[in-house]
C-alpha cells in the first residue's frame, strides 16, 4: 500500500481482505476475545505476543482504521482515541509528566489551550506559549532543560494561522525533543507534517476525516523517526523498564517505529480508557474513503466564498490562506499547495449586531458549534463560545465581536454565495 498515491490509500488503505473475507471492514462488536489456554493470553498481557484480549486496549476494527490513517500520514504506527481531546492529551502525556515543560504555539484550538494551560498545569506540566509567527530566537528562548515536546496545529482552529512546521521541527530537534502537530484542519490529503520534520501527528477525526458530523473521535500517528534512545535521559518512560509490564523497555523492544504507540496504548489507554467504539471507527472509515474527493471540494467552496466576501462592502476583513493578500498565503503555498480547508473567517463592519442579523438570516448555512462537515455551518464567537467577554476583551483575544467563522460544506458554491449575499443584504 505504501507505493500507492494518497487517493488510493484513502479508499483501500489499512485493510486487505483475504479470500472469501468481507470486502468492507468488519465491525468487531465484542468487548473481549477467547483463548484456548491461559498461557496464550498471558503472553498478550506481557506484550510478548500481539493479539486482542480486551477492546479497551485494542480492537481489530479500530486497528484497520488506524492503519489507514498511518498510511495516509506516512507514519509507522497509529491508534484511535474516543475524541480529538483524548488524542492530544495522550500524545503529550505519553512524553511529559509532573515536573516537565512543553512549548506550544499560542494559536491553537480552545479545547487544547484549556487542556494545556489549566488541566495539564494542575498535573504539574508547565507550558510556554509562543506566537506561530515567532522568530527563531523567540522560539529557542522558550525551551528549558525539562522541555519534553513542542506542539502546534498545521492550520489553527479557529484563527486559521498556518504554522511554519519546518521552523518548529528544527527548534524541537535542536533541543532533543519531538514536534507534535495537530493536523485536523489540513488532513493528510492537503499536508503531511512528517514530510516537514514533525514526529507525531494528532487528529480530531470528528472533523473532515469523518466529514459528516456522525462520530466524535481522534487519532495519534507516529512517524517512527524520533530516536528516543538518543535522548534517553529526557524520556525515561520510553527508555527505562516499565514495571507494570514486567520490565519492558519500549524503545528497545518496539524500536523507533513502534515504541511511542505501544506505550501510549499499553499505559494510557489501559489506565484512562478513552477508546473509540468499533462502530464509530467503521463510520470514520466510510468518511476516509472519500476524504480526498471531499477535501478538494471543501477547498473550492472555501476559496469561492472567501473571494466573494473579500469584495463585499459590508465585510471589513477575511482570513483565508488561499487569498493572495492573506497573511499566511506565502506559507500556505509551501505547506498547503493543493488547498487548505473549507473554513473561512471574516469580520462584519457592523460588529456583534451585524453578525447576529447576518447569521439569523442565513437559510442554507446553519448555526452550529461545529466545523468541517458536509453541511455548511457558521458561528459568531462573540454571541456563543466567547459570550462572557466584552467587545474590548474580544478584540484583545483576536476574536472581534463581528467575527463569523464559516465552515464551507460540499453544497454548490453558487448556492452558498447566494445565501450569504441575501443574508448580508439584511444587515
Ligand atoms: C475539534 C478539535 C479538537 C478537539 O477534538 P474533539 O474531537 O472535539 O475532541 C482538537 N484539535 C482541533 C484542531 C480541533 O479542531
Coordinates of C-alpha atoms and ligand atoms in Angstrom, one line a residue:
X1 CA 0.0 0.0 0.0
X2 CA 2.9 2.4 0.7
X3 CA 3.6 2.7 -3.0
X4 CA 0.1 4.0 -3.8
X5 CA -1.0 7.6 -4.0
X6 CA -3.0 9.2 -1.3
X7 CA -6.3 8.8 -3.1
X8 CA -5.8 5.1 -3.3
X9 CA -4.8 4.9 0.3
X10 CA -8.0 6.8 1.3
X11 CA -10.1 4.1 -0.4
X12 CA -8.2 0.9 0.2
X13 CA -5.6 1.5 2.9
X14 CA -5.5 -0.3 6.2
X15 CA -7.5 -3.4 5.3
X16 CA -6.9 -6.1 2.7
X17 CA -9.4 -8.9 2.9
X18 CA -8.3 -12.4 2.2
X19 CA -10.1 -14.9 0.0
X20 CA -13.8 -15.0 0.8
X21 CA -13.5 -12.4 3.6
X22 CA -15.7 -9.3 3.9
X23 CA -15.0 -6.6 1.3
X24 CA -15.9 -3.8 3.8
X25 CA -14.1 -3.8 7.2
X26 CA -15.9 -6.0 9.7
X27 CA -17.2 -4.3 12.9
X28 CA -15.9 -6.5 15.7
X29 CA -18.6 -5.6 18.2
X30 CA -17.0 -7.6 21.0
X31 CA -15.5 -6.4 24.3
X32 CA -13.4 -9.5 24.7
X33 CA -11.6 -12.3 22.8
X34 CA -11.4 -16.0 23.5
X35 CA -8.3 -18.1 24.1
X36 CA -7.6 -21.8 24.4
X37 CA -5.1 -21.6 27.2
X38 CA -4.2 -19.1 30.0
X39 CA -0.6 -19.2 28.7
X40 CA -1.7 -17.9 25.3
X41 CA -3.4 -14.9 26.9
X42 CA -0.6 -14.4 29.4
X43 CA 1.8 -13.7 26.5
X44 CA -0.5 -10.8 25.4
X45 CA -0.5 -9.3 28.9
X46 CA 3.2 -9.4 28.9
X47 CA 3.4 -7.8 25.4
X48 CA 5.3 -10.9 24.4
X49 CA 2.8 -11.7 21.6
X50 CA 0.5 -9.3 19.7
X51 CA -3.2 -10.0 19.6
X52 CA -6.5 -8.9 21.1
X53 CA -7.8 -9.6 24.6
X54 CA -9.9 -6.6 25.6
X55 CA -11.3 -3.8 23.4
X56 CA -10.3 -1.1 25.9
X57 CA -6.7 -1.7 24.7
X58 CA -7.2 -2.8 21.1
X59 CA -9.9 -3.9 18.7
X60 CA -9.4 -5.2 15.1
X61 CA -11.9 -2.7 13.5
X62 CA -10.1 0.2 15.2
X63 CA -6.7 -1.2 14.1
X64 CA -7.8 -1.4 10.4
X65 CA -8.8 2.3 10.5
X66 CA -5.7 3.4 12.5
X67 CA -3.6 1.6 9.9
X68 CA -5.3 3.5 7.1
X69 CA -4.6 6.8 8.9
X70 CA -1.0 5.8 9.5
X71 CA -0.7 5.1 5.7
X72 CA -2.2 8.4 4.8
X73 CA 0.2 10.4 7.1
X74 CA 3.2 8.2 6.1
X75 CA 3.7 7.0 9.7
X76 CA 4.8 3.7 11.1
X77 CA 2.0 3.2 13.8
X78 CA -1.2 4.8 14.8
X79 CA -4.1 4.4 17.3
X80 CA -7.6 5.7 17.5
X81 CA -9.0 7.5 20.6
X82 CA -12.5 8.5 21.7
X83 CA -12.0 12.2 20.7
X84 CA -9.5 14.7 19.5
X85 CA -9.1 15.9 23.0
X86 CA -8.1 12.4 24.1
X87 CA -5.6 12.2 21.2
X88 CA -3.9 15.4 22.1
X89 CA -3.8 14.7 25.8
X90 CA -2.4 11.2 25.2
X91 CA 0.2 12.3 22.7
X92 CA 1.5 14.9 25.1
X93 CA 1.1 12.9 28.4
X94 CA 2.9 10.0 26.8
X95 CA 6.1 12.2 26.9
X96 CA 5.6 14.8 29.6
X97 CA 4.7 14.2 33.3
X98 CA 4.7 16.1 36.6
X99 CA 7.7 18.5 36.7
X100 CA 8.1 18.6 32.9
X101 CA 7.7 21.5 30.5
X102 CA 6.2 21.9 27.0
X103 CA 6.4 24.6 24.3
X104 CA 3.2 25.2 22.3
X105 CA 2.0 27.6 19.6
X106 CA -0.4 30.1 21.1
X107 CA -2.6 29.8 18.1
X108 CA -4.4 26.5 18.8
X109 CA -7.9 25.1 19.3
X110 CA -9.5 26.5 22.5
X111 CA -10.1 23.0 23.9
X112 CA -6.4 22.2 23.6
X113 CA -5.4 25.5 25.1
X114 CA -7.6 24.8 28.2
X115 CA -6.2 21.2 28.3
X116 CA -2.6 22.5 28.3
X117 CA -2.9 25.8 30.3
X118 CA -5.4 24.6 33.0
X119 CA -5.7 20.8 33.3
X120 CA -2.1 19.7 32.5
X121 CA -0.8 22.7 34.5
X122 CA -2.7 21.2 37.5
X123 CA -0.9 17.9 36.8
X124 CA 2.4 19.8 37.2
X125 CA 3.2 20.2 33.5
X126 CA 4.1 23.7 32.6
X127 CA 3.8 25.2 29.1
X128 CA 5.4 28.2 27.4
X129 CA 3.3 29.6 24.6
X130 CA 4.9 31.2 21.6
X131 CA 3.4 33.0 18.6
X132 CA 3.1 30.9 15.4
X133 CA 5.0 33.8 13.8
X134 CA 7.8 34.0 16.3
X135 CA 11.5 34.4 15.3
X136 CA 14.0 31.5 15.8
X137 CA 15.4 33.5 18.8
X138 CA 12.0 33.7 20.4
X139 CA 11.3 30.1 19.8
X140 CA 14.6 28.9 21.1
X141 CA 14.2 31.1 24.2
X142 CA 11.1 29.2 25.2
X143 CA 12.9 25.9 25.8
X144 CA 14.1 24.8 29.3
X145 CA 16.2 21.8 30.3
X146 CA 13.0 19.9 31.3
X147 CA 11.1 20.6 28.0
X148 CA 9.8 17.4 26.6
X149 CA 7.9 18.3 23.4
X150 CA 6.7 21.1 21.1
X151 CA 3.1 21.3 20.0
X152 CA 1.3 23.2 17.2
X153 CA -1.5 23.0 14.6
X154 CA -0.9 22.9 10.8
X155 CA -3.9 25.3 10.3
X156 CA -5.1 26.6 13.7
X157 CA -8.8 26.3 14.6
X158 CA -10.3 29.0 14.6
X159 CA -7.6 31.6 13.9
X160 CA -6.6 29.9 10.6
X161 CA -2.9 30.7 11.1
X162 CA -0.6 28.4 9.2
X163 CA 2.4 27.0 11.2
X164 CA 5.9 27.0 9.9
X165 CA 6.3 23.3 10.6
X166 CA 10.0 23.2 9.5
X167 CA 10.9 26.0 11.7
X168 CA 9.2 24.4 14.8
X169 CA 10.7 21.0 13.9
X170 CA 14.2 22.3 13.7
X171 CA 14.0 24.1 17.0
X172 CA 12.4 21.0 18.7
X173 CA 15.2 18.7 17.3
X174 CA 17.9 21.1 18.3
X175 CA 16.7 20.7 21.9
X176 CA 16.4 16.9 21.6
X177 CA 12.6 16.7 21.7
X178 CA 9.9 15.8 19.2
X179 CA 7.3 18.0 17.4
X180 CA 3.7 17.1 17.7
X181 CA 1.4 18.5 15.1
X182 CA -2.4 18.5 15.2
X183 CA -3.2 18.1 11.5
X184 CA -7.0 18.2 11.9
X185 CA -7.9 21.0 9.5
X186 CA -5.4 20.3 6.7
X187 CA -5.9 16.5 6.8
X188 CA -3.1 14.3 5.3
X189 CA -4.7 15.0 1.9
X190 CA -3.5 18.6 2.0
X191 CA -0.5 18.4 4.3
X192 CA 1.6 15.6 5.7
X193 CA 3.6 17.1 8.6
X194 CA 6.1 14.2 8.7
X195 CA 7.4 15.3 5.3
X196 CA 8.3 18.7 7.0
X197 CA 10.0 17.2 10.1
X198 CA 7.1 16.6 12.6
X199 CA 7.5 13.5 14.7
X200 CA 4.0 12.8 15.9
X201 CA 0.7 13.8 14.3
X202 CA -2.7 14.0 16.0
X203 CA -6.3 14.4 14.7
X204 CA -9.7 15.2 15.8
X205 CA -11.3 12.7 13.3
X206 CA -14.6 14.3 14.3
X207 CA -13.9 17.0 11.6
X208 CA -13.0 16.3 7.9
X209 CA -11.9 12.7 8.4
X210 CA -15.4 11.7 9.5
X211 CA -16.8 14.6 7.4
X212 CA -20.5 14.0 8.0
X213 CA -20.9 15.1 11.6
X214 CA -21.5 11.5 12.7
X215 CA -19.0 10.5 15.4
X216 CA -16.6 12.2 17.8
X217 CA -13.1 10.6 17.6
X218 CA -9.4 11.1 17.5
X219 CA -6.2 9.6 16.2
X220 CA -2.4 9.6 17.0
X221 CA 0.2 8.7 14.4
X222 CA 3.9 8.2 14.9
X223 CA 6.4 8.9 12.2
X224 CA 8.8 6.4 13.6
X225 CA 11.6 8.9 13.0
X226 CA 12.4 10.2 16.5
X227 CA 15.3 8.4 18.2
X228 CA 14.1 8.1 21.8
X229 CA 17.3 6.2 22.9
X230 CA 19.5 9.1 21.6
X231 CA 17.7 11.3 24.2
X232 CA 17.1 8.6 26.8
X233 CA 17.6 11.0 29.8
X234 CA 14.6 13.0 28.6
X235 CA 12.3 10.1 28.0
X236 CA 12.6 7.6 30.9
X237 CA 9.0 6.4 30.2
X238 CA 10.2 5.1 26.8
X239 CA 13.8 4.3 27.6
X240 CA 13.7 2.6 31.1
X241 CA 11.9 -0.5 32.1
X242 CA 8.1 -0.3 32.7
X243 CA 7.4 -2.3 35.9
X244 CA 3.7 -2.5 35.0
X245 CA 4.8 -4.7 32.1
X246 CA 7.4 -6.9 33.7
X247 CA 10.3 -4.5 33.0
X248 CA 9.8 -4.0 29.2
X249 CA 11.7 -1.0 27.8
X250 CA 9.5 0.2 25.0
X251 CA 12.2 1.9 22.9
X252 CA 14.3 -1.3 23.0
X253 CA 11.6 -3.8 22.4
X254 CA 9.5 -2.0 19.8
X255 CA 12.1 0.3 18.3
X256 CA 11.6 3.8 16.8
X257 CA 8.8 2.5 14.7
X258 CA 6.6 1.1 17.5
X259 CA 7.7 2.4 20.9
X260 CA 5.5 5.5 21.1
X261 CA 2.2 4.0 20.1
X262 CA 2.8 0.8 22.1
X263 CA 3.5 2.7 25.3
X264 CA 0.5 5.0 24.6
X265 CA -1.8 2.0 24.2
X266 CA -0.3 -0.2 26.9
X267 CA -0.2 2.5 29.6
X268 CA -2.5 5.4 28.8
X269 CA -5.3 3.6 27.0
X270 CA -5.1 0.9 29.7
X271 CA -5.4 3.4 32.5
X272 CA -7.6 6.2 31.0
X273 CA -9.7 4.0 28.7
X274 CA -10.6 6.6 26.1
X275 CA -11.1 4.0 23.3
X276 CA -13.2 4.7 20.2
X277 CA -16.1 2.4 19.7
X278 CA -15.6 -0.1 16.8
X279 CA -19.0 1.2 15.4
X280 CA -17.6 4.7 15.3
X281 CA -14.4 3.5 13.7
X282 CA -16.4 1.9 11.0
X283 CA -18.2 5.3 10.3
X284 CA -14.9 7.0 10.3
X285 CA -13.6 4.6 7.7
X286 CA -16.5 5.4 5.5
X287 CA -15.6 9.1 5.8
X288 CA -11.9 8.4 5.0
X289 CA -12.9 6.5 1.8
X290 CA -14.0 9.8 0.2
X291 CA -11.7 12.2 2.1
X292 CA -9.6 13.1 -1.0
X293 CA -12.7 13.9 -3.1
X294 CA -14.3 15.9 -0.3
X295 CA -11.3 18.0 0.7
X296 CA -10.9 19.3 -2.9
X297 CA -14.5 20.4 -2.9
X298 CA -14.3 21.9 0.6
X299 CA -11.3 24.0 -0.6
X300 CA -13.0 25.0 -3.8
X301 CA -16.1 26.2 -1.9
X302 CA -13.9 27.9 0.8
X303 CA -12.0 29.8 -1.9
X304 CA -15.1 30.9 -3.7
X305 CA -16.8 32.1 -0.6
X306 CA -13.6 33.9 0.6
X307 CA -13.3 35.7 -2.7
X308 CA -16.9 36.8 -2.6
X309 CA -16.7 38.1 0.9
X310 CA -13.4 39.9 0.3
X311 CA -15.0 42.2 -2.3
X312 CA -18.2 42.8 -0.3
X313 CA -18.7 46.4 1.2
X314 CA -20.1 45.1 4.5
X315 CA -17.1 42.9 5.2
X316 CA -14.1 44.5 6.8
X317 CA -11.7 41.6 6.8
X318 CA -11.4 38.0 5.5
X319 CA -9.0 35.3 6.8
X320 CA -8.3 32.5 4.4
X321 CA -4.8 31.5 3.4
X322 CA -6.0 30.8 -0.2
X323 CA -6.4 34.6 -0.7
X324 CA -3.4 36.2 -2.3
X325 CA -3.4 39.1 0.2
X326 CA -3.7 36.8 3.3
X327 CA -1.0 37.0 6.0
X328 CA -0.4 33.2 5.6
X329 CA -0.7 33.0 1.8
X330 CA 3.1 32.5 1.2
X331 CA 3.4 29.9 3.9
X332 CA 0.4 28.1 2.6
X333 CA 1.9 27.9 -0.8
X334 CA 4.7 25.9 0.7
X335 CA 2.8 23.7 3.2
X336 CA -0.6 23.5 1.5
X337 CA 0.0 23.7 -2.2
X338 CA -3.3 21.8 -3.1
X339 CA -5.5 23.9 -0.8
X340 CA -6.1 24.4 3.0
X341 CA -9.6 23.6 4.2
X342 CA -13.2 24.9 3.9
X343 CA -13.1 27.1 7.0
X344 CA -13.2 30.9 6.3
X345 CA -13.4 33.6 8.9
X346 CA -14.5 37.1 8.3
X347 CA -15.4 40.3 10.2
X348 CA -18.5 42.3 9.6
X349 CA -18.2 46.1 9.8
X350 CA -21.3 46.3 11.9
X351 CA -19.8 44.2 14.8
X352 CA -21.8 41.9 17.1
X353 CA -25.2 43.2 16.0
X354 CA -24.4 42.8 12.3
X355 CA -23.1 39.3 12.8
X356 CA -26.2 38.3 14.6
X357 CA -28.6 39.7 11.9
X358 CA -26.4 38.0 9.2
X359 CA -26.4 34.6 10.8
X360 CA -30.1 34.6 11.7
X361 CA -30.8 35.5 8.0
X362 CA -28.9 32.5 6.5
X363 CA -31.1 29.8 5.0
X364 CA -28.6 27.2 3.9
X365 CA -25.8 27.6 6.4
X366 CA -26.8 26.5 9.9
X367 CA -25.6 28.0 13.2
X368 CA -23.6 25.2 14.9
X369 CA -20.7 24.7 17.3
X370 CA -19.0 22.5 14.7
X371 CA -16.8 22.8 11.6
X372 CA -15.6 20.6 8.8
X373 CA -18.6 18.6 7.8
X374 CA -20.6 18.2 4.6
X375 CA -23.2 20.8 5.5
X376 CA -22.1 24.5 5.7
X377 CA -22.3 25.9 9.2
X378 CA -21.2 29.0 11.0
X379 CA -20.6 30.5 14.4
X380 CA -20.2 34.0 15.9
X381 CA -17.9 33.5 18.8
X382 CA -19.0 36.8 20.4
X383 CA -22.5 35.7 20.9
X384 CA -21.8 32.0 21.7
X385 CA -18.4 30.5 22.7
X386 CA -17.0 33.8 23.9
X387 CA -20.3 35.3 25.1
X388 CA -19.0 36.3 28.5
X389 CA -16.4 38.7 27.1
X390 CA -16.8 42.4 26.4
X391 CA -16.1 43.9 22.9
X392 CA -12.7 45.1 24.2
X393 CA -11.8 41.7 25.7
X394 CA -12.8 40.0 22.4
X395 CA -10.6 42.3 20.4
X396 CA -7.6 41.6 22.6
X397 CA -8.2 37.9 22.2
X398 CA -8.1 38.2 18.4
X399 CA -11.9 37.3 18.2
X400 CA -13.5 40.7 17.3
X401 CA -17.3 40.9 18.1
X402 CA -18.2 40.9 14.4
X403 CA -16.2 37.8 13.5
X404 CA -18.0 34.9 11.8
X405 CA -16.4 31.6 11.3
X406 CA -17.9 29.8 8.4
X407 CA -17.2 26.2 7.6
X408 CA -18.0 25.7 3.9
X409 CA -19.5 22.3 3.2
X410 CA -20.0 20.4 0.0
X411 CA -23.0 22.2 -1.4
X412 CA -22.9 24.2 -4.7
X413 CA -20.7 27.3 -4.2
X414 CA -23.2 29.3 -6.2
X415 CA -26.0 28.4 -3.7
X416 CA -23.7 29.2 -0.7
X417 CA -22.8 32.6 -2.1
X418 CA -26.4 33.4 -3.0
X419 CA -27.3 32.6 0.6
X420 CA -24.5 34.7 2.0
X421 CA -25.4 37.6 -0.3
X422 CA -29.1 37.7 0.7
X423 CA -28.1 37.5 4.4
X424 CA -25.7 40.4 4.0
X425 CA -28.4 42.4 2.4
X426 CA -30.4 42.2 5.6
X427 CA -27.5 43.6 7.6
Ligands
LIG1 C1 -12.2 19.9 17.4 C2 -10.7 19.9 17.5 C3 -10.1 19.3 18.6 C4 -10.8 18.5 19.6 O1 -11.4 17.4 19.0 P1 -12.7 16.7 19.6 O2 -12.9 15.5 18.7 O3 -13.8 17.7 19.6 O4 -12.4 16.2 21.0 C5 -8.7 19.3 18.6 N1 -8.0 20.0 17.7 C6 -8.5 20.7 16.7 C7 -7.7 21.4 15.7 C8 -9.9 20.7 16.6 O5 -10.5 21.3 15.5

